[in-house]
GROMACS .gro file of C-alpha atoms in nm:
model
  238
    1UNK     CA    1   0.017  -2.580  -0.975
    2UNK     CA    2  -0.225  -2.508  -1.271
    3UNK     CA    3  -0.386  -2.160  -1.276
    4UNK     CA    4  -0.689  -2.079  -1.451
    5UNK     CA    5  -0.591  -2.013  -1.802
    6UNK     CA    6  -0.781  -1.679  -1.881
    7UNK     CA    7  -0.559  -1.548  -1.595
    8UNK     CA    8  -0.204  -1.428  -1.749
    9UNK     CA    9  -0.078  -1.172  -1.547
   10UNK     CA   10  -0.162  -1.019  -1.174
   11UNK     CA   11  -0.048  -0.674  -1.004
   12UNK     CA   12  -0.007  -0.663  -0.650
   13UNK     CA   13  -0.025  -0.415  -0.406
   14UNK     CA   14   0.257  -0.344  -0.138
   15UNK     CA   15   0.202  -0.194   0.160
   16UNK     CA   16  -0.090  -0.454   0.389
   17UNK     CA   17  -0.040  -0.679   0.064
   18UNK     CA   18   0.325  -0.781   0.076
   19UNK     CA   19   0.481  -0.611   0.361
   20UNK     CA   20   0.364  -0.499   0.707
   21UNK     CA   21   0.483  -0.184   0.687
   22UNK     CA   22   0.325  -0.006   0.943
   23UNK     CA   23   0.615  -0.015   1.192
   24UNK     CA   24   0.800   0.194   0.908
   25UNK     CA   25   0.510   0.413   0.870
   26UNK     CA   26   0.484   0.467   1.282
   27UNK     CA   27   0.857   0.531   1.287
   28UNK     CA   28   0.884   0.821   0.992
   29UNK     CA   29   0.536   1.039   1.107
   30UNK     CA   30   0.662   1.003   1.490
   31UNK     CA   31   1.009   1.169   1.440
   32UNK     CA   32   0.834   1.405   1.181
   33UNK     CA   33   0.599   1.464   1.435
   34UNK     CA   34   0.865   1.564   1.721
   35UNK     CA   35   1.056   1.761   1.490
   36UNK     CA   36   0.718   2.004   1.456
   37UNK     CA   37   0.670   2.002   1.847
   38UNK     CA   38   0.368   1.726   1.816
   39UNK     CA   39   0.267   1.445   1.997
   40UNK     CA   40   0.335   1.115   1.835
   41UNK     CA   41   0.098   0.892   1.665
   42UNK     CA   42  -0.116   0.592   1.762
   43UNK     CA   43  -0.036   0.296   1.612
   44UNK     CA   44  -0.408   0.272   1.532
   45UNK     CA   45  -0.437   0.588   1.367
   46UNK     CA   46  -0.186   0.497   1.116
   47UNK     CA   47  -0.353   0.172   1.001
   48UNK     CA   48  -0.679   0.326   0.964
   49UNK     CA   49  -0.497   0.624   0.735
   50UNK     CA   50  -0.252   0.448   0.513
   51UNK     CA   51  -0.298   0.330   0.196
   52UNK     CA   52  -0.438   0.638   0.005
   53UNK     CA   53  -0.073   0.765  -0.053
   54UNK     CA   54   0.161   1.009   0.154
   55UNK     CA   55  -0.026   1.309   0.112
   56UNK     CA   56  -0.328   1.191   0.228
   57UNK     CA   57  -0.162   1.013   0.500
   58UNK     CA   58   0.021   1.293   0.617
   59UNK     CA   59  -0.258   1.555   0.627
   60UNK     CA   60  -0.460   1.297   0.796
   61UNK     CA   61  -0.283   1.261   1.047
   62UNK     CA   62  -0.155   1.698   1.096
   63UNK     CA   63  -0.516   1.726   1.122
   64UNK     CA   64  -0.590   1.412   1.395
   65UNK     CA   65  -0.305   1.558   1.593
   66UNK     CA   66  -0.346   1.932   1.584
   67UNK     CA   67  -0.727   1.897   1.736
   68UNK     CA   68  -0.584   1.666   2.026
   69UNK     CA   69  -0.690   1.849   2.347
   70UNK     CA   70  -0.324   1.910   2.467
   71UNK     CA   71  -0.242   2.042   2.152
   72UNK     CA   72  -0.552   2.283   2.096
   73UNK     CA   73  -0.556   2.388   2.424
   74UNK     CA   74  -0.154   2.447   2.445
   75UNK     CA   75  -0.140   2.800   2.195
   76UNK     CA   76   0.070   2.604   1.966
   77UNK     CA   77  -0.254   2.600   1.715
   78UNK     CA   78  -0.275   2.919   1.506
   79UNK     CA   79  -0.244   3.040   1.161
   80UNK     CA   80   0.070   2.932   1.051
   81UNK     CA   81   0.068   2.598   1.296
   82UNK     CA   82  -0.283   2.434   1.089
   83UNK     CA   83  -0.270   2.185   0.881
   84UNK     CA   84  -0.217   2.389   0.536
   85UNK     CA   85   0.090   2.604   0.725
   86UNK     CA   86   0.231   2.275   0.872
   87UNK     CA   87   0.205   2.087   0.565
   88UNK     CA   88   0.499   2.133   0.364
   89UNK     CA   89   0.770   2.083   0.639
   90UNK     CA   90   0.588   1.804   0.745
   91UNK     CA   91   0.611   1.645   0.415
   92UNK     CA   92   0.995   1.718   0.400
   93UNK     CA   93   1.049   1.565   0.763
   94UNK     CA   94   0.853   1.299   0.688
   95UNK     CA   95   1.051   1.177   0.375
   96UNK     CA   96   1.348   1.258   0.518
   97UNK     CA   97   1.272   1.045   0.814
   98UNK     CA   98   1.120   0.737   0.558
   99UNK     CA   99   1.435   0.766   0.323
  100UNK     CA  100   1.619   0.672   0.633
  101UNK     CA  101   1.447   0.374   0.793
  102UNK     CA  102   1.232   0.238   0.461
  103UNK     CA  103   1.205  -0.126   0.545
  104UNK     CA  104   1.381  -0.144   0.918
  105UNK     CA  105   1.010  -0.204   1.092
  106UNK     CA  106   0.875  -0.362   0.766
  107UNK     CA  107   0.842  -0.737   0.754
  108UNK     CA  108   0.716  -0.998   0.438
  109UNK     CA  109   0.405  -1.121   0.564
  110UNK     CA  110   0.365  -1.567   0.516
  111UNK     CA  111   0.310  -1.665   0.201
  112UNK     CA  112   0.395  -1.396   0.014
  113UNK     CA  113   0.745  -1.514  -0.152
  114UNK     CA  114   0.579  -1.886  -0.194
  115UNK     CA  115   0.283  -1.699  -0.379
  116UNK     CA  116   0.447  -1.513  -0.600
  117UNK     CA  117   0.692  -1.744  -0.686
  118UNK     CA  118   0.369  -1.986  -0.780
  119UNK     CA  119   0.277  -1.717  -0.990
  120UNK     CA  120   0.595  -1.673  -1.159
  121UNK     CA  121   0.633  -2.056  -1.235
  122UNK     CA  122   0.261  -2.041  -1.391
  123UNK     CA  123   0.399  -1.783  -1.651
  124UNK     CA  124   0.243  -1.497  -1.519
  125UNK     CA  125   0.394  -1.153  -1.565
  126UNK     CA  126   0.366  -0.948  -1.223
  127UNK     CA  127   0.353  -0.608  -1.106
  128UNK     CA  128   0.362  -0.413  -0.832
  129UNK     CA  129   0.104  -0.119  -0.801
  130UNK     CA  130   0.130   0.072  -0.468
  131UNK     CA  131  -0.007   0.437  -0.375
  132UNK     CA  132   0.345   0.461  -0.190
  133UNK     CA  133   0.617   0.672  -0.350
  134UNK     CA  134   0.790   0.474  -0.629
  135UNK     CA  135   1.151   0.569  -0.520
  136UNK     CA  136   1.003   0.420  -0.130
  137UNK     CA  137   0.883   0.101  -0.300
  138UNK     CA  138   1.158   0.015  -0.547
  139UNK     CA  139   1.389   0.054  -0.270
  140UNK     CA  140   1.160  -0.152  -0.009
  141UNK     CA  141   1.102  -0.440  -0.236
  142UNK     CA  142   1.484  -0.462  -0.301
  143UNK     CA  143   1.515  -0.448   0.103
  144UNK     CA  144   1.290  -0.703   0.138
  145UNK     CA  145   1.452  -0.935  -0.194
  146UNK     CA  146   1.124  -0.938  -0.372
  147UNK     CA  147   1.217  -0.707  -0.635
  148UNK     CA  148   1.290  -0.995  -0.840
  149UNK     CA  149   0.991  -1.125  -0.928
  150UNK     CA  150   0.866  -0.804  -1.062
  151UNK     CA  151   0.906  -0.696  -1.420
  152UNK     CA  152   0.680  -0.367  -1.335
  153UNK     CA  153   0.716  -0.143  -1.030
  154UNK     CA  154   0.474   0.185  -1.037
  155UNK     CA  155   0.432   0.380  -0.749
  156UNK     CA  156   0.160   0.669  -0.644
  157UNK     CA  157   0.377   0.943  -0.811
  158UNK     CA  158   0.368   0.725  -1.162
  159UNK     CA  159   0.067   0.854  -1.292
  160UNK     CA  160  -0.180   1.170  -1.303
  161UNK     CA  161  -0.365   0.969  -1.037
  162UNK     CA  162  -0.372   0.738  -0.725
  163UNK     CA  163  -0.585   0.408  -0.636
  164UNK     CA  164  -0.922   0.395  -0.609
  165UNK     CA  165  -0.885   0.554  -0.979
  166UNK     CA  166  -0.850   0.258  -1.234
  167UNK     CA  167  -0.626   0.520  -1.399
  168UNK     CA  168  -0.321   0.345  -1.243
  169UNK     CA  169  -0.425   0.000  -1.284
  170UNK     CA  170  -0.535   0.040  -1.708
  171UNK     CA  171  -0.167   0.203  -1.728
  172UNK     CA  172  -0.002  -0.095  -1.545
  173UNK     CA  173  -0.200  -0.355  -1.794
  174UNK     CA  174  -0.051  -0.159  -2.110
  175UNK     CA  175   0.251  -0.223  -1.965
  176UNK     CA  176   0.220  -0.564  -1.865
  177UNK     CA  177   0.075  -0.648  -2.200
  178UNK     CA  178  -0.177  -0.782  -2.050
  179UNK     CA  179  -0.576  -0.712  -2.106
  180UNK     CA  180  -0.777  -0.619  -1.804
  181UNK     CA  181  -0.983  -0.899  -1.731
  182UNK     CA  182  -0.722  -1.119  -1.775
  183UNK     CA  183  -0.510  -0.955  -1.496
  184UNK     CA  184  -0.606  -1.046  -1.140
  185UNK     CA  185  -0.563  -0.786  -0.875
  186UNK     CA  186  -0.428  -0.853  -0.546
  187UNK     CA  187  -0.457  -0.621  -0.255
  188UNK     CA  188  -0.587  -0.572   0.106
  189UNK     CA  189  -0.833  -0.270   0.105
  190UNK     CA  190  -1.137  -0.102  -0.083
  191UNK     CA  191  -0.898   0.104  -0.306
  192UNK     CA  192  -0.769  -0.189  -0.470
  193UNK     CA  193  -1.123  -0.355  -0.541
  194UNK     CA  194  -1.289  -0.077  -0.660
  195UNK     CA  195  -0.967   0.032  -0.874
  196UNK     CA  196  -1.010  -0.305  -0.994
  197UNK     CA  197  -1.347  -0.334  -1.067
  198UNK     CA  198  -1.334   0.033  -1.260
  199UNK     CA  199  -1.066  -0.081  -1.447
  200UNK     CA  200  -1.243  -0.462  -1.534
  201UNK     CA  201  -1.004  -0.664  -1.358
  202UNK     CA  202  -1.056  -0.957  -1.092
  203UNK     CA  203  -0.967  -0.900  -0.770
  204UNK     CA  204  -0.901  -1.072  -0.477
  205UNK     CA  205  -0.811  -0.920  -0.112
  206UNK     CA  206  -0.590  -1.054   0.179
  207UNK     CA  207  -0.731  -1.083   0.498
  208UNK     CA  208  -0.446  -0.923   0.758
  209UNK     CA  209  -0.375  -0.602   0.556
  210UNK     CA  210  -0.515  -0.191   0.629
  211UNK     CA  211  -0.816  -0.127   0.497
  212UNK     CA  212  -0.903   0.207   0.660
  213UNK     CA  213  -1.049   0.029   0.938
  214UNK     CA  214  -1.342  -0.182   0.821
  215UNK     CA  215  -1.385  -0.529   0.728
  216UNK     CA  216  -1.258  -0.650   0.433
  217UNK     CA  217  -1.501  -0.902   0.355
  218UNK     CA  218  -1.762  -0.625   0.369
  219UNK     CA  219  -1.530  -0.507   0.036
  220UNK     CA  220  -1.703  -0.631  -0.324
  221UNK     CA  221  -1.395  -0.857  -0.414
  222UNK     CA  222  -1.391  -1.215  -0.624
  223UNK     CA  223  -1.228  -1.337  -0.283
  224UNK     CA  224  -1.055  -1.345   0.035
  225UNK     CA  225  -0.741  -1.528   0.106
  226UNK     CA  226  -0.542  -1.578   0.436
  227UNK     CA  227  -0.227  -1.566   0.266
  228UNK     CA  228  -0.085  -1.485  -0.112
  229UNK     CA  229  -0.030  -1.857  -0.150
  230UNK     CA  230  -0.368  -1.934  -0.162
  231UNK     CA  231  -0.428  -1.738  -0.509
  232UNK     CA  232  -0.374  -2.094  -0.730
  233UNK     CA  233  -0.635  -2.284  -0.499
  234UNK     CA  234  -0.874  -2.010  -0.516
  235UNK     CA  235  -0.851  -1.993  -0.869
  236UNK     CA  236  -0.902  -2.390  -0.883
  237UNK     CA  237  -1.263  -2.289  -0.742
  238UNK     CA  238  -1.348  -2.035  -0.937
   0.00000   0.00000   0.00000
């Protein structure tokens, strides 16, 4: 397939983009949650929350859970058992617990190994550019077998900041050797468009990922695509 020749490189995201990974995510905060004596999770809850990096993600979801009626009203709430006193062993349970089952409820989505490999064959150098820990991703993408198409892996503890900042993405250009606008973004929420757009590169967003929520076609992107594959015919059009 011939892609658009101003196009020589592309950085994906991970979690929404290339994995469903929210079956990991539900499995890691619910044991961290019974290990602090707290109800587990919705599902829902954890969609709408990921994607802004563990921190956020796990303070998000202390503070959901601690105002739950049968929690507030149970005298389990007080100055050591808020959010900033819970916070630290919930982080420790919590990576404890994801260190353990990283990839078990995680599947590829379609089109994601046929994409990248038409990427790959086009010449393109790839990266992958998650807000997840980088030990977490390196060791997911490996679990998954698409660690090989990657010649970059950075992760939300790489650099001094996390998607929506185009911090990350400018780094993961220098690296790539690639110039901004000649990278093309993939992801599946708002942080990656407007990292993208801060940082001058195209962007295009998948339609089945977590984007806190909303519509993704209600994003500013340069398109929407069903599935990864799609990325040569869309750039055909544009």
């Amino acid at each position: 397939m011939a892609f658009h020749l101003k196009i020589h490189a592309a950085i994906v995201d991970l979690d929404g983009t290339l994995v469903d990974t929210l079956g990991d995510f539900e499995q890691a905060l619910n044991r961290c949650l019974a290990d602090l004596d707290l109800p587990p999770v919705t599902r829902a809850l954890v969609e709408r929350t990921v994607g802004k990096g563990s921190e956020h993600l796990i303070r998000s979801v202390l503070t959901h859970q601690l105002a739950l009626p049968e929690v507030a009203g149970s005298g389990l709430v007080c100055a050591g058992r808020g959010v900033d006193g819970l916070y630290e062993p919930a982080w420790l349970r919590y990576q404890h617990h994801y260190q353990r089952i990283n990839g078990q409820y995680a599947q590829v989505y379609p089109g994601v190994v046929q994409g990248l490999q038409q990427m790959q064959d086009a010449g393109w150098t790839l990266a992958c550019l998650t807000n997840k820990p980088l030990a977490f991703a390196q060791n997911l993408l490996a679990v998954k077998g698409l660690d090989g198409f990657f010649t970059q892996v950075f992760g939300g503890d790489s650099f001094a900041a996390k998607k929506p900042d185009p911090l990350p993405l400018l780094k993961t250009c220098v690296a790539l050797g690639s110039l901004p606008e000649r990278t093309l973004m993939v992801g599946d929420s708002s942080n990656d468009a407007q990292a993208a757009r801060a940082a001058g590169c195209p962007v295009v967003l998948v339609r089945y990922g977590y984007n806190h929520g909303e519509p993704i076609e209600a994003v500013d992107a340069d398109g929407y695509l069903d599935q990864i594959a799609q990325v040569g015919d869309w750039l055909t059009r544009a």
